[in-house]
Amino acid sequence: EDQVTQSPEALRLQEGESSSLNCSYTVSGLRGLFWYRQDPGKGPEFLFTLYSAGEEKEKERLKATLTKKESFLHITAPKPEDSATYLCAVLLKRYGGSQGNLIFGKGTKLSVKP
Amino acid sequence: GAGVSQTPSNKVTEKGKYVELRCDPISGHTALYWYRQSLGQGPEFLIYFQGTGAADDSGLPNDRFFAVRPEGSVSTLKIQRTERGDSAVYLCASSLRSTGELFFGEGSRLTVL
């Protein structure tokens, strides 16, 4: 069964305290791995797409990396405005084409205190 | 507006009633998705449209749920004989292609009493 697991469920950091969020996946065929940010009461907001092991993407204080079994979202010197739930999702490869839907993990709720 | 618009933002209904939730995607986006999100969970896929047709409806939980997109733009998610377990935030998203880079609306929060 295709599965996405995120850890930890919640993470509390002090402003400036760097850390990493984990997303491990067990899927039949990976087309892409995606990171989204979700603020309370809002829909998820796209951050990154990773397609192959070894790939890295960066945006401001965030850097996403991918291996064959997991992805990490590294947060460097976080600020209070980085507080949100971070969701990981996978897009599956299905015979000859991509399946259209994403499979999401439950997310990691990040709180950054000043 | 330039984003995905969903109405209503909140809907409270009684068990057994019929509900319609509307999604207006970003102009020009051919792919449209419905997801459902319960508290503390990630979004759960319901249905995916490519143009007017449902390309994948494997996530619809049962035949009480139905969605349409008659002109390839606005979509309506229809829920018959609502149950308390249907209470959740229903998210709509659109994209230019089925690449996984989705633009989500703010969701419609459904509460079934």
mmCIF file of N, CA and C in Angstrom, chain B:
data_model
loop_
_atom_site.group_PDB
_atom_site.id
_atom_site.type_symbol
_atom_site.label_atom_id
_atom_site.label_comp_id
_atom_site.label_asym_id
_atom_site.label_seq_id
_atom_site.Cartn_x
_atom_site.Cartn_y
_atom_site.Cartn_z
ATOM 1 N N GLY B 1 -10.991 37.480 -8.562
ATOM 2 C CA GLY B 1 -9.704 37.235 -7.982
ATOM 3 C C GLY B 1 -8.895 36.249 -8.795
ATOM 4 N N ALA B 2 -7.599 36.184 -8.517
ATOM 5 C CA ALA B 2 -6.714 35.349 -9.293
ATOM 6 C C ALA B 2 -6.627 33.936 -8.755
ATOM 7 N N GLY B 3 -7.116 33.699 -7.534
ATOM 8 C CA GLY B 3 -6.943 32.396 -6.914
ATOM 9 C C GLY B 3 -8.146 31.505 -7.100
ATOM 10 N N VAL B 4 -8.087 30.322 -6.483
ATOM 11 C CA VAL B 4 -9.201 29.384 -6.481
ATOM 12 C C VAL B 4 -10.227 29.861 -5.452
ATOM 13 N N SER B 5 -11.458 29.958 -5.877
ATOM 14 C CA SER B 5 -12.516 30.459 -5.014
ATOM 15 C C SER B 5 -13.489 29.336 -4.664
ATOM 16 N N GLN B 6 -13.810 29.206 -3.375
ATOM 17 C CA GLN B 6 -14.739 28.165 -2.938
ATOM 18 C C GLN B 6 -15.875 28.791 -2.142
ATOM 19 N N THR B 7 -17.075 28.333 -2.425
ATOM 20 C CA THR B 7 -18.239 28.795 -1.672
ATOM 21 C C THR B 7 -19.151 27.614 -1.354
ATOM 22 N N PRO B 8 -19.832 27.630 -0.195
ATOM 23 C CA PRO B 8 -19.646 28.602 0.879
ATOM 24 C C PRO B 8 -18.367 28.327 1.650
ATOM 25 N N SER B 9 -17.925 29.272 2.451
ATOM 26 C CA SER B 9 -16.749 29.022 3.270
ATOM 27 C C SER B 9 -17.110 28.158 4.476
ATOM 28 N N ASN B 10 -18.354 28.281 4.913
ATOM 29 C CA ASN B 10 -18.864 27.475 6.023
ATOM 30 C C ASN B 10 -20.271 27.007 5.712
ATOM 31 N N LYS B 11 -20.541 25.756 6.023
ATOM 32 C CA LYS B 11 -21.885 25.215 5.817
ATOM 33 C C LYS B 11 -22.229 24.307 6.987
ATOM 34 N N VAL B 12 -23.324 24.636 7.662
ATOM 35 C CA VAL B 12 -23.828 23.789 8.736
ATOM 36 C C VAL B 12 -25.141 23.193 8.264
ATOM 37 N N THR B 13 -25.270 21.893 8.359
ATOM 38 C CA THR B 13 -26.476 21.241 7.897
ATOM 39 C C THR B 13 -26.869 20.139 8.868
ATOM 40 N N GLU B 14 -28.034 19.599 8.656
ATOM 41 C CA GLU B 14 -28.511 18.518 9.510
ATOM 42 C C GLU B 14 -28.326 17.181 8.822
ATOM 43 N N LYS B 15 -28.129 16.182 9.607
ATOM 44 C CA LYS B 15 -27.980 14.815 9.108
ATOM 45 C C LYS B 15 -29.133 14.485 8.163
ATOM 46 N N GLY B 16 -28.787 13.919 6.993
ATOM 47 C CA GLY B 16 -29.788 13.531 6.018
ATOM 48 C C GLY B 16 -30.042 14.555 4.926
ATOM 49 N N LYS B 17 -29.530 15.781 5.111
ATOM 50 C CA LYS B 17 -29.767 16.823 4.114
ATOM 51 C C LYS B 17 -28.802 16.718 2.935
ATOM 52 N N TYR B 18 -29.138 17.430 1.874
ATOM 53 C CA TYR B 18 -28.328 17.499 0.658
ATOM 54 C C TYR B 18 -27.493 18.779 0.675
ATOM 55 N N VAL B 19 -26.227 18.669 0.221
ATOM 56 C CA VAL B 19 -25.316 19.802 0.249
ATOM 57 C C VAL B 19 -24.596 19.923 -1.088
ATOM 58 N N GLU B 20 -24.397 21.160 -1.536
ATOM 59 C CA GLU B 20 -23.586 21.440 -2.715
ATOM 60 C C GLU B 20 -22.462 22.394 -2.341
ATOM 61 N N LEU B 21 -21.260 22.076 -2.772
ATOM 62 C CA LEU B 21 -20.102 22.929 -2.544
ATOM 63 C C LEU B 21 -19.535 23.308 -3.917
ATOM 64 N N ARG B 22 -19.212 24.584 -4.067
ATOM 65 C CA ARG B 22 -18.814 25.095 -5.378
ATOM 66 C C ARG B 22 -17.342 25.479 -5.391
ATOM 67 N N CYS B 23 -16.704 25.257 -6.540
ATOM 68 C CA CYS B 23 -15.303 25.616 -6.722
ATOM 69 C C CYS B 23 -15.132 26.344 -8.054
ATOM 70 N N ASP B 24 -14.514 27.510 -8.007
ATOM 71 C CA ASP B 24 -14.200 28.283 -9.198
ATOM 72 C C ASP B 24 -12.673 28.298 -9.335
ATOM 73 N N PRO B 25 -12.120 27.554 -10.294
ATOM 74 C CA PRO B 25 -10.659 27.410 -10.364
ATOM 75 C C PRO B 25 -9.993 28.637 -10.987
ATOM 76 N N ILE B 26 -8.689 28.628 -11.002
ATOM 77 C CA ILE B 26 -7.928 29.668 -11.674
ATOM 78 C C ILE B 26 -8.197 29.570 -13.180
ATOM 79 N N SER B 27 -8.434 30.707 -13.794
ATOM 80 C CA SER B 27 -8.757 30.729 -15.213
ATOM 81 C C SER B 27 -7.658 30.059 -16.040
ATOM 82 N N GLY B 28 -8.085 29.151 -16.922
ATOM 83 C CA GLY B 28 -7.126 28.473 -17.788
ATOM 84 C C GLY B 28 -6.599 27.160 -17.252
ATOM 85 N N HIS B 29 -6.856 26.877 -15.978
ATOM 86 C CA HIS B 29 -6.411 25.611 -15.392
ATOM 87 C C HIS B 29 -7.368 24.501 -15.827
ATOM 88 N N THR B 30 -6.803 23.496 -16.501
ATOM 89 C CA THR B 30 -7.651 22.425 -17.006
ATOM 90 C C THR B 30 -7.874 21.324 -15.977
ATOM 91 N N ALA B 31 -6.949 21.178 -15.042
ATOM 92 C CA ALA B 31 -7.075 20.130 -14.028
ATOM 93 C C ALA B 31 -7.707 20.710 -12.764
ATOM 94 N N LEU B 32 -8.674 19.985 -12.220
ATOM 95 C CA LEU B 32 -9.357 20.418 -10.999
ATOM 96 C C LEU B 32 -9.490 19.217 -10.082
ATOM 97 N N TYR B 33 -9.246 19.440 -8.782
ATOM 98 C CA TYR B 33 -9.227 18.372 -7.795
ATOM 99 C C TYR B 33 -10.105 18.745 -6.607
ATOM 100 N N TRP B 34 -10.712 17.745 -6.021
ATOM 101 C CA TRP B 34 -11.383 17.878 -4.726
ATOM 102 C C TRP B 34 -10.667 16.985 -3.719
ATOM 103 N N TYR B 35 -10.378 17.558 -2.573
ATOM 104 C CA TYR B 35 -9.812 16.834 -1.453
ATOM 105 C C TYR B 35 -10.671 17.094 -0.217
ATOM 106 N N ARG B 36 -10.534 16.227 0.766
ATOM 107 C CA ARG B 36 -11.236 16.400 2.036
ATOM 108 C C ARG B 36 -10.197 16.317 3.151
ATOM 109 N N GLN B 37 -10.293 17.242 4.107
ATOM 110 C CA GLN B 37 -9.322 17.271 5.199
ATOM 111 C C GLN B 37 -10.033 17.294 6.544
ATOM 112 N N SER B 38 -9.759 16.283 7.346
ATOM 113 C CA SER B 38 -10.272 16.239 8.709
ATOM 114 C C SER B 38 -9.225 16.805 9.649
ATOM 115 N N LEU B 39 -9.639 17.176 10.840
ATOM 116 C CA LEU B 39 -8.754 17.820 11.803
ATOM 117 C C LEU B 39 -7.543 16.940 12.112
ATOM 118 N N GLY B 40 -6.348 17.507 11.974
ATOM 119 C CA GLY B 40 -5.126 16.780 12.298
ATOM 120 C C GLY B 40 -4.668 15.806 11.223
ATOM 121 N N GLN B 41 -5.352 15.821 10.095
ATOM 122 C CA GLN B 41 -4.999 14.914 9.003
ATOM 123 C C GLN B 41 -4.559 15.700 7.776
ATOM 124 N N GLY B 42 -3.852 15.012 6.868
ATOM 125 C CA GLY B 42 -3.544 15.624 5.600
ATOM 126 C C GLY B 42 -4.741 15.550 4.667
ATOM 127 N N PRO B 43 -4.741 16.325 3.604
ATOM 128 C CA PRO B 43 -5.835 16.235 2.640
ATOM 129 C C PRO B 43 -5.938 14.830 2.044
ATOM 130 N N GLU B 44 -7.181 14.394 1.841
ATOM 131 C CA GLU B 44 -7.482 13.074 1.296
ATOM 132 C C GLU B 44 -8.147 13.257 -0.058
ATOM 133 N N PHE B 45 -7.596 12.638 -1.081
ATOM 134 C CA PHE B 45 -8.089 12.795 -2.444
ATOM 135 C C PHE B 45 -9.509 12.273 -2.608
ATOM 136 N N LEU B 46 -10.325 13.021 -3.333
ATOM 137 C CA LEU B 46 -11.682 12.586 -3.663
ATOM 138 C C LEU B 46 -11.835 12.327 -5.159
ATOM 139 N N ILE B 47 -11.598 13.363 -5.983
ATOM 140 C CA ILE B 47 -11.856 13.245 -7.405
ATOM 141 C C ILE B 47 -11.004 14.248 -8.161
ATOM 142 N N TYR B 48 -10.684 13.898 -9.410
ATOM 143 C CA TYR B 48 -9.824 14.719 -10.260
ATOM 144 C C TYR B 48 -10.479 14.838 -11.632
ATOM 145 N N PHE B 49 -10.616 16.081 -12.114
ATOM 146 C CA PHE B 49 -11.148 16.355 -13.433
ATOM 147 C C PHE B 49 -10.034 16.843 -14.347
ATOM 148 N N GLN B 50 -10.042 16.347 -15.568
ATOM 149 C CA GLN B 50 -9.209 16.907 -16.629
ATOM 150 C C GLN B 50 -10.216 17.425 -17.664
ATOM 151 N N GLY B 51 -10.373 18.745 -17.730
ATOM 152 C CA GLY B 51 -11.424 19.306 -18.552
ATOM 153 C C GLY B 51 -12.787 19.035 -17.925
ATOM 154 N N THR B 52 -13.713 18.532 -18.720
ATOM 155 C CA THR B 52 -15.074 18.288 -18.225
ATOM 156 C C THR B 52 -15.241 16.911 -17.612
ATOM 157 N N GLY B 53 -14.340 15.997 -17.910
ATOM 158 C CA GLY B 53 -14.508 14.624 -17.479
ATOM 159 C C GLY B 53 -13.756 14.291 -16.205
ATOM 160 N N ALA B 54 -14.337 13.383 -15.423
ATOM 161 C CA ALA B 54 -13.678 12.905 -14.212
ATOM 162 C C ALA B 54 -12.623 11.879 -14.615
ATOM 163 N N ALA B 55 -11.352 12.265 -14.526
ATOM 164 C CA ALA B 55 -10.278 11.365 -14.906
ATOM 165 C C ALA B 55 -10.019 10.308 -13.850
ATOM 166 N N ASP B 56 -10.346 10.614 -12.605
ATOM 167 C CA ASP B 56 -10.116 9.674 -11.515
ATOM 168 C C ASP B 56 -11.076 10.019 -10.388
ATOM 169 N N ASP B 57 -12.037 9.147 -10.123
ATOM 170 C CA ASP B 57 -12.973 9.375 -9.017
ATOM 171 C C ASP B 57 -12.815 8.307 -7.940
ATOM 172 N N SER B 58 -11.642 7.717 -7.882
ATOM 173 C CA SER B 58 -11.427 6.583 -6.984
ATOM 174 C C SER B 58 -11.456 6.960 -5.514
ATOM 175 N N GLY B 59 -11.359 8.249 -5.206
ATOM 176 C CA GLY B 59 -11.358 8.680 -3.819
ATOM 177 C C GLY B 59 -12.729 8.970 -3.245
ATOM 178 N N LEU B 60 -13.758 9.001 -4.072
ATOM 179 C CA LEU B 60 -15.105 9.243 -3.549
ATOM 180 C C LEU B 60 -15.487 8.093 -2.618
ATOM 181 N N PRO B 61 -15.875 8.384 -1.379
ATOM 182 C CA PRO B 61 -16.073 7.319 -0.387
ATOM 183 C C PRO B 61 -17.247 6.397 -0.669
ATOM 184 N N ASN B 62 -18.305 6.905 -1.272
ATOM 185 C CA ASN B 62 -19.479 6.083 -1.586
ATOM 186 C C ASN B 62 -20.359 6.853 -2.571
ATOM 187 N N ASP B 63 -21.485 6.244 -2.939
ATOM 188 C CA ASP B 63 -22.327 6.852 -3.984
ATOM 189 C C ASP B 63 -23.144 8.033 -3.492
ATOM 190 N N ARG B 64 -22.981 8.458 -2.250
ATOM 191 C CA ARG B 64 -23.634 9.689 -1.805
ATOM 192 C C ARG B 64 -22.873 10.922 -2.305
ATOM 193 N N PHE B 65 -21.636 10.701 -2.727
ATOM 194 C CA PHE B 65 -20.792 11.792 -3.189
ATOM 195 C C PHE B 65 -20.741 11.799 -4.718
ATOM 196 N N PHE B 66 -20.892 12.984 -5.284
ATOM 197 C CA PHE B 66 -20.856 13.129 -6.736
ATOM 198 C C PHE B 66 -20.321 14.511 -7.067
ATOM 199 N N ALA B 67 -19.570 14.631 -8.161
ATOM 200 C CA ALA B 67 -19.043 15.933 -8.561
ATOM 201 C C ALA B 67 -19.203 16.100 -10.060
ATOM 202 N N VAL B 68 -19.399 17.354 -10.459
ATOM 203 C CA VAL B 68 -19.551 17.670 -11.875
ATOM 204 C C VAL B 68 -18.705 18.873 -12.222
ATOM 205 N N ARG B 69 -18.391 18.960 -13.508
ATOM 206 C CA ARG B 69 -17.663 20.112 -14.037
ATOM 207 C C ARG B 69 -18.109 20.283 -15.490
ATOM 208 N N PRO B 70 -19.351 20.698 -15.705
ATOM 209 C CA PRO B 70 -20.010 20.601 -17.018
ATOM 210 C C PRO B 70 -19.351 21.403 -18.140
ATOM 211 N N GLU B 71 -18.722 22.531 -17.818
ATOM 212 C CA GLU B 71 -18.138 23.352 -18.879
ATOM 213 C C GLU B 71 -16.627 23.441 -18.765
ATOM 214 N N GLY B 72 -16.059 22.589 -17.956
ATOM 215 C CA GLY B 72 -14.597 22.548 -17.834
ATOM 216 C C GLY B 72 -14.016 23.655 -16.992
ATOM 217 N N SER B 73 -14.872 24.360 -16.249
ATOM 218 C CA SER B 73 -14.368 25.424 -15.385
ATOM 219 C C SER B 73 -14.871 25.185 -13.958
ATOM 220 N N VAL B 74 -15.999 25.801 -13.602
ATOM 221 C CA VAL B 74 -16.566 25.649 -12.259
ATOM 222 C C VAL B 74 -16.948 24.200 -11.993
ATOM 223 N N SER B 75 -16.720 23.771 -10.763
ATOM 224 C CA SER B 75 -17.095 22.416 -10.366
ATOM 225 C C SER B 75 -17.973 22.486 -9.121
ATOM 226 N N THR B 76 -18.865 21.517 -9.017
ATOM 227 C CA THR B 76 -19.730 21.399 -7.838
ATOM 228 C C THR B 76 -19.579 20.000 -7.255
ATOM 229 N N LEU B 77 -19.324 19.944 -5.964
ATOM 230 C CA LEU B 77 -19.306 18.671 -5.231
ATOM 231 C C LEU B 77 -20.649 18.532 -4.533
ATOM 232 N N LYS B 78 -21.300 17.410 -4.762
ATOM 233 C CA LYS B 78 -22.650 17.202 -4.239
ATOM 234 C C LYS B 78 -22.628 16.037 -3.262
ATOM 235 N N ILE B 79 -23.224 16.248 -2.107
ATOM 236 C CA ILE B 79 -23.280 15.199 -1.090
ATOM 237 C C ILE B 79 -24.748 14.986 -0.717
ATOM 238 N N GLN B 80 -25.210 13.768 -0.917
ATOM 239 C CA GLN B 80 -26.597 13.436 -0.578
ATOM 240 C C GLN B 80 -26.655 12.777 0.792
ATOM 241 N N ARG B 81 -27.800 12.916 1.443
ATOM 242 C CA ARG B 81 -28.062 12.219 2.715
ATOM 243 C C ARG B 81 -26.848 12.328 3.644
ATOM 244 N N THR B 82 -26.475 13.563 3.949
ATOM 245 C CA THR B 82 -25.263 13.796 4.726
ATOM 246 C C THR B 82 -25.279 13.052 6.055
ATOM 247 N N GLU B 83 -24.076 12.634 6.463
ATOM 248 C CA GLU B 83 -23.876 11.953 7.737
ATOM 249 C C GLU B 83 -22.868 12.765 8.562
ATOM 250 N N ARG B 84 -22.887 12.543 9.882
ATOM 251 C CA ARG B 84 -21.988 13.298 10.757
ATOM 252 C C ARG B 84 -20.529 13.084 10.372
ATOM 253 N N GLY B 85 -20.217 11.891 9.879
ATOM 254 C CA GLY B 85 -18.854 11.587 9.465
ATOM 255 C C GLY B 85 -18.394 12.338 8.225
ATOM 256 N N ASP B 86 -19.336 13.032 7.559
ATOM 257 C CA ASP B 86 -18.960 13.831 6.394
ATOM 258 C C ASP B 86 -18.380 15.187 6.812
ATOM 259 N N SER B 87 -18.482 15.520 8.088
ATOM 260 C CA SER B 87 -17.973 16.800 8.568
ATOM 261 C C SER B 87 -16.462 16.877 8.353
ATOM 262 N N ALA B 88 -16.026 17.914 7.663
ATOM 263 C CA ALA B 88 -14.616 18.090 7.307
ATOM 264 C C ALA B 88 -14.487 19.406 6.545
ATOM 265 N N VAL B 89 -13.252 19.752 6.190
ATOM 266 C CA VAL B 89 -13.015 20.861 5.263
ATOM 267 C C VAL B 89 -12.818 20.255 3.872
ATOM 268 N N TYR B 90 -13.609 20.731 2.934
ATOM 269 C CA TYR B 90 -13.516 20.250 1.559
ATOM 270 C C TYR B 90 -12.698 21.270 0.761
ATOM 271 N N LEU B 91 -11.575 20.803 0.267
ATOM 272 C CA LEU B 91 -10.632 21.661 -0.449
ATOM 273 C C LEU B 91 -10.718 21.409 -1.944
ATOM 274 N N CYS B 92 -10.682 22.484 -2.690
ATOM 275 C CA CYS B 92 -10.621 22.393 -4.140
ATOM 276 C C CYS B 92 -9.262 22.928 -4.574
ATOM 277 N N ALA B 93 -8.699 22.353 -5.627
ATOM 278 C CA ALA B 93 -7.425 22.821 -6.157
ATOM 279 C C ALA B 93 -7.467 22.749 -7.671
ATOM 280 N N SER B 94 -6.655 23.581 -8.311
ATOM 281 C CA SER B 94 -6.558 23.500 -9.756
ATOM 282 C C SER B 94 -5.096 23.587 -10.173
ATOM 283 N N SER B 95 -4.815 23.158 -11.393
ATOM 284 C CA SER B 95 -3.456 23.245 -11.927
ATOM 285 C C SER B 95 -3.518 23.248 -13.453
ATOM 286 N N LEU B 96 -2.432 23.706 -14.063
ATOM 287 C CA LEU B 96 -2.377 23.740 -15.520
ATOM 288 C C LEU B 96 -2.320 22.321 -16.087
ATOM 289 N N ARG B 97 -1.563 21.463 -15.437
ATOM 290 C CA ARG B 97 -1.448 20.063 -15.836
ATOM 291 C C ARG B 97 -1.434 19.242 -14.561
ATOM 292 N N SER B 98 -1.565 17.950 -14.712
ATOM 293 C CA SER B 98 -1.592 17.082 -13.525
ATOM 294 C C SER B 98 -0.170 16.805 -13.052
ATOM 295 N N THR B 99 0.531 17.876 -12.640
ATOM 296 C CA THR B 99 1.929 17.743 -12.252
ATOM 297 C C THR B 99 2.125 17.637 -10.748
ATOM 298 N N GLY B 100 1.081 17.870 -9.993
ATOM 299 C CA GLY B 100 1.212 17.863 -8.538
ATOM 300 C C GLY B 100 1.418 19.230 -7.941
ATOM 301 N N GLU B 101 1.686 20.231 -8.738
ATOM 302 C CA GLU B 101 1.813 21.602 -8.241
ATOM 303 C C GLU B 101 0.416 22.222 -8.274
ATOM 304 N N LEU B 102 -0.266 22.076 -7.161
ATOM 305 C CA LEU B 102 -1.660 22.463 -7.091
ATOM 306 C C LEU B 102 -1.826 23.813 -6.416
ATOM 307 N N PHE B 103 -2.842 24.544 -6.850
ATOM 308 C CA PHE B 103 -3.230 25.799 -6.221
ATOM 309 C C PHE B 103 -4.557 25.527 -5.506
ATOM 310 N N PHE B 104 -4.525 25.627 -4.206
ATOM 311 C CA PHE B 104 -5.694 25.300 -3.394
ATOM 312 C C PHE B 104 -6.508 26.549 -3.060
ATOM 313 N N GLY B 105 -7.821 26.339 -2.939
ATOM 314 C CA GLY B 105 -8.670 27.349 -2.343
ATOM 315 C C GLY B 105 -8.608 27.262 -0.829
ATOM 316 N N GLU B 106 -9.373 28.110 -0.156
ATOM 317 C CA GLU B 106 -9.346 28.140 1.303
ATOM 318 C C GLU B 106 -10.250 27.082 1.926
ATOM 319 N N GLY B 107 -11.047 26.425 1.095
ATOM 320 C CA GLY B 107 -11.850 25.328 1.591
ATOM 321 C C GLY B 107 -13.260 25.718 1.994
ATOM 322 N N SER B 108 -14.120 24.728 2.017
ATOM 323 C CA SER B 108 -15.480 24.865 2.550
ATOM 324 C C SER B 108 -15.576 23.959 3.765
ATOM 325 N N ARG B 109 -15.832 24.575 4.917
ATOM 326 C CA ARG B 109 -15.956 23.773 6.145
ATOM 327 C C ARG B 109 -17.386 23.286 6.274
ATOM 328 N N LEU B 110 -17.578 21.981 6.235
ATOM 329 C CA LEU B 110 -18.908 21.376 6.351
ATOM 330 C C LEU B 110 -19.063 20.762 7.733
ATOM 331 N N THR B 111 -20.141 21.157 8.397
ATOM 332 C CA THR B 111 -20.482 20.576 9.698
ATOM 333 C C THR B 111 -21.857 19.951 9.594
ATOM 334 N N VAL B 112 -21.934 18.670 9.876
ATOM 335 C CA VAL B 112 -23.207 17.947 9.844
ATOM 336 C C VAL B 112 -23.624 17.651 11.283
ATOM 337 N N LEU B 113 -24.755 18.224 11.669
ATOM 338 C CA LEU B 113 -25.226 18.064 13.057
ATOM 339 C C LEU B 113 -26.088 16.823 13.232
#
